[in-house]
CSV table of C-alpha atoms in Angstrom, one decimal:
chain,number,residue,atom,x,y,z
A,45,UNK,CA,102.3,4.0,51.1
A,46,UNK,CA,103.7,0.5,51.1
A,47,UNK,CA,107.2,1.3,49.7
A,48,UNK,CA,109.2,4.4,50.1
A,49,UNK,CA,112.7,4.8,48.7
A,50,UNK,CA,114.5,8.0,49.8
A,51,UNK,CA,117.8,9.4,48.4
A,52,UNK,CA,119.1,5.9,47.4
A,53,UNK,CA,122.6,5.8,46.0
A,54,UNK,CA,124.3,2.5,45.1
A,55,UNK,CA,126.8,1.0,42.7
A,56,UNK,CA,129.9,-1.2,42.4
A,57,UNK,CA,133.5,-1.0,43.6
A,58,UNK,CA,132.9,2.3,45.3
A,59,UNK,CA,131.3,4.0,42.2
A,60,UNK,CA,127.7,5.0,42.4
A,61,UNK,CA,125.5,4.0,39.4
A,62,UNK,CA,122.3,5.4,40.9
A,63,UNK,CA,122.4,8.7,42.8
A,64,UNK,CA,119.9,10.2,45.2
A,65,UNK,CA,116.9,8.3,43.8
A,66,UNK,CA,113.5,8.8,45.6
A,67,UNK,CA,110.2,7.3,44.7
A,68,UNK,CA,107.2,5.7,46.4
A,69,UNK,CA,104.6,3.0,45.7
A,70,UNK,CA,101.1,2.9,47.1
A,71,UNK,CA,99.5,-0.4,48.0
A,72,UNK,CA,97.6,-1.8,45.0
A,73,UNK,CA,99.1,0.3,42.3
A,74,UNK,CA,101.5,-0.6,39.4
A,75,UNK,CA,104.5,1.7,39.1
A,76,UNK,CA,107.1,1.6,36.3
A,77,UNK,CA,110.7,2.7,36.4
A,78,UNK,CA,111.5,3.3,32.8
A,79,UNK,CA,114.8,4.0,31.1
A,80,UNK,CA,117.3,2.9,28.5
A,81,UNK,CA,119.7,0.1,29.0
A,82,UNK,CA,122.4,1.2,31.4
A,83,UNK,CA,120.3,3.8,33.1
A,84,UNK,CA,120.7,2.1,36.5
A,85,UNK,CA,117.4,0.3,36.8
A,86,UNK,CA,118.8,-3.1,37.8
A,87,UNK,CA,121.3,-1.5,40.2
A,88,UNK,CA,118.4,0.4,41.9
A,89,UNK,CA,116.3,-2.8,42.3
A,90,UNK,CA,119.3,-4.8,43.6
A,91,UNK,CA,120.0,-2.1,46.2
A,92,UNK,CA,116.3,-2.1,47.3
A,93,UNK,CA,116.4,-5.9,47.7
A,94,UNK,CA,119.6,-5.9,49.8
A,95,UNK,CA,121.7,-7.4,47.1
A,96,UNK,CA,124.3,-4.6,47.0
A,97,UNK,CA,126.6,-3.8,49.9
A,98,UNK,CA,126.4,-0.4,51.7
A,99,UNK,CA,123.8,1.5,49.7
A,100,UNK,CA,123.0,5.0,50.9
A,101,UNK,CA,119.6,6.4,51.6
A,102,UNK,CA,116.6,4.5,53.0
A,103,UNK,CA,114.1,1.8,52.1
A,104,UNK,CA,110.9,1.8,54.1
A,105,UNK,CA,108.5,-1.1,53.5
A,106,UNK,CA,105.1,-0.9,55.1
A,107,UNK,CA,106.5,1.4,57.8
A,108,UNK,CA,109.6,-0.8,58.5
A,109,UNK,CA,113.1,0.3,57.8
A,110,UNK,CA,114.7,-2.4,55.6
A,111,UNK,CA,117.6,-0.3,54.4
A,112,UNK,CA,120.3,-2.6,55.9
A,113,UNK,CA,118.2,-5.8,56.0
A,114,UNK,CA,119.5,-9.0,54.4
A,115,UNK,CA,117.8,-10.2,51.2
A,116,UNK,CA,116.0,-13.1,52.9
A,117,UNK,CA,114.5,-10.8,55.5
A,118,UNK,CA,113.3,-8.4,52.8
A,119,UNK,CA,111.7,-11.3,50.8
A,120,UNK,CA,110.1,-12.7,54.0
A,121,UNK,CA,108.6,-9.2,54.6
A,122,UNK,CA,106.8,-9.5,51.3
A,123,UNK,CA,109.0,-7.5,48.9
A,124,UNK,CA,109.8,-10.2,46.3
A,125,UNK,CA,112.2,-9.6,43.3
A,126,UNK,CA,112.1,-11.3,39.9
A,127,UNK,CA,115.5,-10.6,38.2
A,128,UNK,CA,115.9,-10.2,34.5
A,129,UNK,CA,118.1,-13.3,34.5
A,130,UNK,CA,115.3,-15.3,36.2
A,131,UNK,CA,117.7,-17.5,38.2
A,132,UNK,CA,115.7,-20.6,38.0
A,133,UNK,CA,117.0,-24.0,39.1
A,134,UNK,CA,117.6,-25.5,35.6
A,135,UNK,CA,117.9,-29.1,36.6
A,136,UNK,CA,114.7,-29.1,38.7
A,137,UNK,CA,111.3,-29.5,37.2
A,138,UNK,CA,108.7,-26.7,36.8
A,139,UNK,CA,106.8,-28.1,39.7
A,140,UNK,CA,109.9,-28.2,41.9
A,141,UNK,CA,110.8,-24.7,41.1
A,142,UNK,CA,107.3,-23.5,42.0
A,143,UNK,CA,107.4,-25.4,45.3
A,144,UNK,CA,110.7,-23.7,46.2
A,145,UNK,CA,109.1,-20.4,45.7
A,146,UNK,CA,107.0,-21.0,48.9
A,147,UNK,CA,110.1,-22.0,51.0
A,148,UNK,CA,110.3,-22.2,54.0
A,149,UNK,CA,106.5,-22.6,54.1
A,150,UNK,CA,104.7,-25.5,52.5
A,151,UNK,CA,103.4,-24.8,49.0
A,152,UNK,CA,99.8,-23.6,49.1
A,153,UNK,CA,97.6,-25.6,46.6
A,154,UNK,CA,95.2,-22.7,46.0
A,155,UNK,CA,98.1,-20.3,45.1
A,156,UNK,CA,99.6,-23.0,42.8
A,157,UNK,CA,96.2,-23.5,41.2
A,158,UNK,CA,95.9,-19.7,40.5
A,159,UNK,CA,99.4,-19.6,39.0
A,160,UNK,CA,98.7,-22.6,36.7
A,161,UNK,CA,95.5,-20.9,35.6
A,162,UNK,CA,97.4,-17.8,34.9
A,163,UNK,CA,100.2,-19.6,33.0
A,164,UNK,CA,98.6,-22.8,31.6
A,165,UNK,CA,101.8,-23.9,29.9
A,166,UNK,CA,103.4,-24.4,33.3
A,167,UNK,CA,100.8,-27.1,34.0
A,168,UNK,CA,101.6,-28.7,30.7
A,169,UNK,CA,105.3,-28.6,31.5
A,170,UNK,CA,105.1,-29.5,35.2
A,171,UNK,CA,107.5,-32.4,35.0
A,172,UNK,CA,109.9,-30.7,32.5
A,173,UNK,CA,113.3,-29.4,33.7
A,174,UNK,CA,113.2,-25.6,33.9
A,175,UNK,CA,116.4,-25.3,31.9
A,176,UNK,CA,114.8,-26.9,28.8
A,177,UNK,CA,111.9,-24.3,28.7
A,178,UNK,CA,111.8,-21.5,26.1
A,179,UNK,CA,112.6,-18.0,27.2
A,180,UNK,CA,108.9,-17.1,27.5
A,181,UNK,CA,108.1,-20.2,29.5
A,182,UNK,CA,111.1,-19.4,31.8
A,183,UNK,CA,109.8,-15.9,32.4
A,184,UNK,CA,106.4,-17.3,33.3
A,185,UNK,CA,108.0,-19.8,35.7
A,186,UNK,CA,110.1,-17.0,37.3
A,187,UNK,CA,107.0,-14.9,38.0
A,188,UNK,CA,105.0,-18.0,39.1
A,189,UNK,CA,107.8,-19.0,41.6
A,190,UNK,CA,107.7,-15.5,43.0
A,191,UNK,CA,103.9,-15.6,43.4
A,192,UNK,CA,104.2,-18.8,45.4
A,193,UNK,CA,105.5,-16.7,48.3
A,194,UNK,CA,102.3,-14.6,48.2
A,195,UNK,CA,104.2,-11.3,47.9
A,196,UNK,CA,102.9,-7.9,49.0
A,197,UNK,CA,104.9,-6.2,46.4
A,198,UNK,CA,106.2,-7.9,43.2
A,199,UNK,CA,109.3,-6.3,41.8
A,200,UNK,CA,110.1,-7.3,38.2
A,201,UNK,CA,113.3,-6.3,36.5
A,202,UNK,CA,112.9,-6.1,32.7
A,203,UNK,CA,110.1,-8.7,32.4
A,204,UNK,CA,110.2,-8.5,28.6
A,205,UNK,CA,113.9,-9.3,28.4
A,206,UNK,CA,114.7,-11.8,25.6
A,207,UNK,CA,111.1,-12.2,24.6
A,208,UNK,CA,109.6,-11.8,21.2
A,209,UNK,CA,107.1,-8.9,20.8
A,210,UNK,CA,104.2,-11.4,21.0
A,211,UNK,CA,105.6,-13.2,24.1
A,212,UNK,CA,106.3,-9.8,25.8
A,213,UNK,CA,102.6,-8.8,25.2
A,214,UNK,CA,101.5,-12.2,26.7
A,215,UNK,CA,103.7,-11.6,29.7
A,216,UNK,CA,102.2,-8.2,30.3
A,217,UNK,CA,98.7,-9.5,29.9
A,218,UNK,CA,99.4,-11.8,32.8
A,219,UNK,CA,100.7,-8.9,34.8
A,220,UNK,CA,97.6,-7.0,34.0
A,221,UNK,CA,95.6,-9.8,35.6
A,222,UNK,CA,97.7,-9.5,38.7
A,223,UNK,CA,97.2,-5.7,38.8
A,224,UNK,CA,93.5,-6.0,38.4
A,225,UNK,CA,93.4,-8.4,41.3
A,226,UNK,CA,95.0,-5.7,43.5
A,227,UNK,CA,98.6,-6.9,43.6
A,228,UNK,CA,101.2,-4.1,44.0
A,229,UNK,CA,103.6,-4.2,41.1
A,230,UNK,CA,106.9,-2.4,40.6
A,231,UNK,CA,108.7,-2.9,37.3
A,232,UNK,CA,111.8,-1.7,35.6
A,233,UNK,CA,111.5,-1.7,31.9
A,234,UNK,CA,112.9,-0.3,28.7
A,235,UNK,CA,110.0,-1.4,26.6
A,236,UNK,CA,108.2,1.8,27.5
A,237,UNK,CA,104.8,1.3,25.7
A,238,UNK,CA,104.2,-2.0,27.5
A,239,UNK,CA,105.2,-0.5,30.9
A,240,UNK,CA,103.0,2.6,30.5
A,241,UNK,CA,100.0,0.5,29.4
A,242,UNK,CA,100.2,-1.4,32.6
A,243,UNK,CA,101.4,1.1,35.2
A,244,UNK,CA,99.4,3.8,37.0
A,245,UNK,CA,102.4,5.9,37.4
A,246,UNK,CA,106.0,6.0,36.3
A,247,UNK,CA,109.5,7.5,36.8
A,248,UNK,CA,112.1,8.0,34.1
A,249,UNK,CA,115.6,7.1,35.2
A,250,UNK,CA,118.4,8.5,33.2
A,251,UNK,CA,122.1,8.3,34.1
A,252,UNK,CA,121.3,7.0,37.5
A,253,UNK,CA,118.8,9.8,38.5
A,254,UNK,CA,115.1,10.3,38.3
A,255,UNK,CA,114.5,12.9,35.7
A,256,UNK,CA,110.7,12.9,35.2
A,257,UNK,CA,107.8,11.5,37.1
A,258,UNK,CA,104.0,11.4,36.6
A,259,UNK,CA,101.0,9.3,35.7
A,260,UNK,CA,101.3,7.0,32.7
A,261,UNK,CA,99.2,9.4,30.7
A,262,UNK,CA,101.5,12.4,31.6
A,263,UNK,CA,104.6,10.4,30.7
A,264,UNK,CA,103.1,9.2,27.4
A,265,UNK,CA,102.4,12.8,26.4
A,266,UNK,CA,105.7,14.3,27.6
A,267,UNK,CA,107.7,15.4,24.6
A,268,UNK,CA,111.0,14.1,26.0
A,269,UNK,CA,109.6,10.7,26.7
A,270,UNK,CA,107.8,10.5,23.3
A,271,UNK,CA,111.0,11.4,21.5
A,272,UNK,CA,113.4,9.2,23.6
A,273,UNK,CA,111.3,6.1,24.3
A,274,UNK,CA,108.3,6.1,22.0
A,275,UNK,CA,110.0,7.0,18.8
A,276,UNK,CA,107.7,10.0,18.2
A,277,UNK,CA,109.2,13.2,17.1
């Protein structure tokens, strides 16, 4: 088990948004945290990555307790977060953004080559400022920048945010390549069909708590999930 989250509670201004959340991720699998907008997915991910003060519970990564670790230490350990907002450096070029993903190490040419093969448009736009890219291109760059650090677990918060249905499918095709290469993926997503098609297992987060868990097949056939997230009566 590469990531174990136990009884996590976190929020803002003293009010918990997520409460007593527990889940685990095995090395090499893809796991989805699904739920509607406002369910607490982003808060949960920010707590795991050390971006919220004083969360309760525990975060164990590859046997190491990172519950109170600072974000840079968590990232250095190999747990790398791609936020829904992407947080690129808009005045820097695509190439510069990718290089910064490897910091403080030197960019690895082989890793960069793999990323440019995965997202060919980034090679075409290498000298273009990140802020001038389309939403889909910015999403590709955000994932590519994270991959430059050679993460052990890639955490993606709403990777389909702001994308057209076609671009969202393209993004998930790239994530499928990463999954098939053995990368461990943890994603938060409200586009449930996309998430369940990629993930091995999933957890349904509602009102800040895990309500249902199971394999992707089990969740896809669950009446509550089918009604609430797949639009099937």
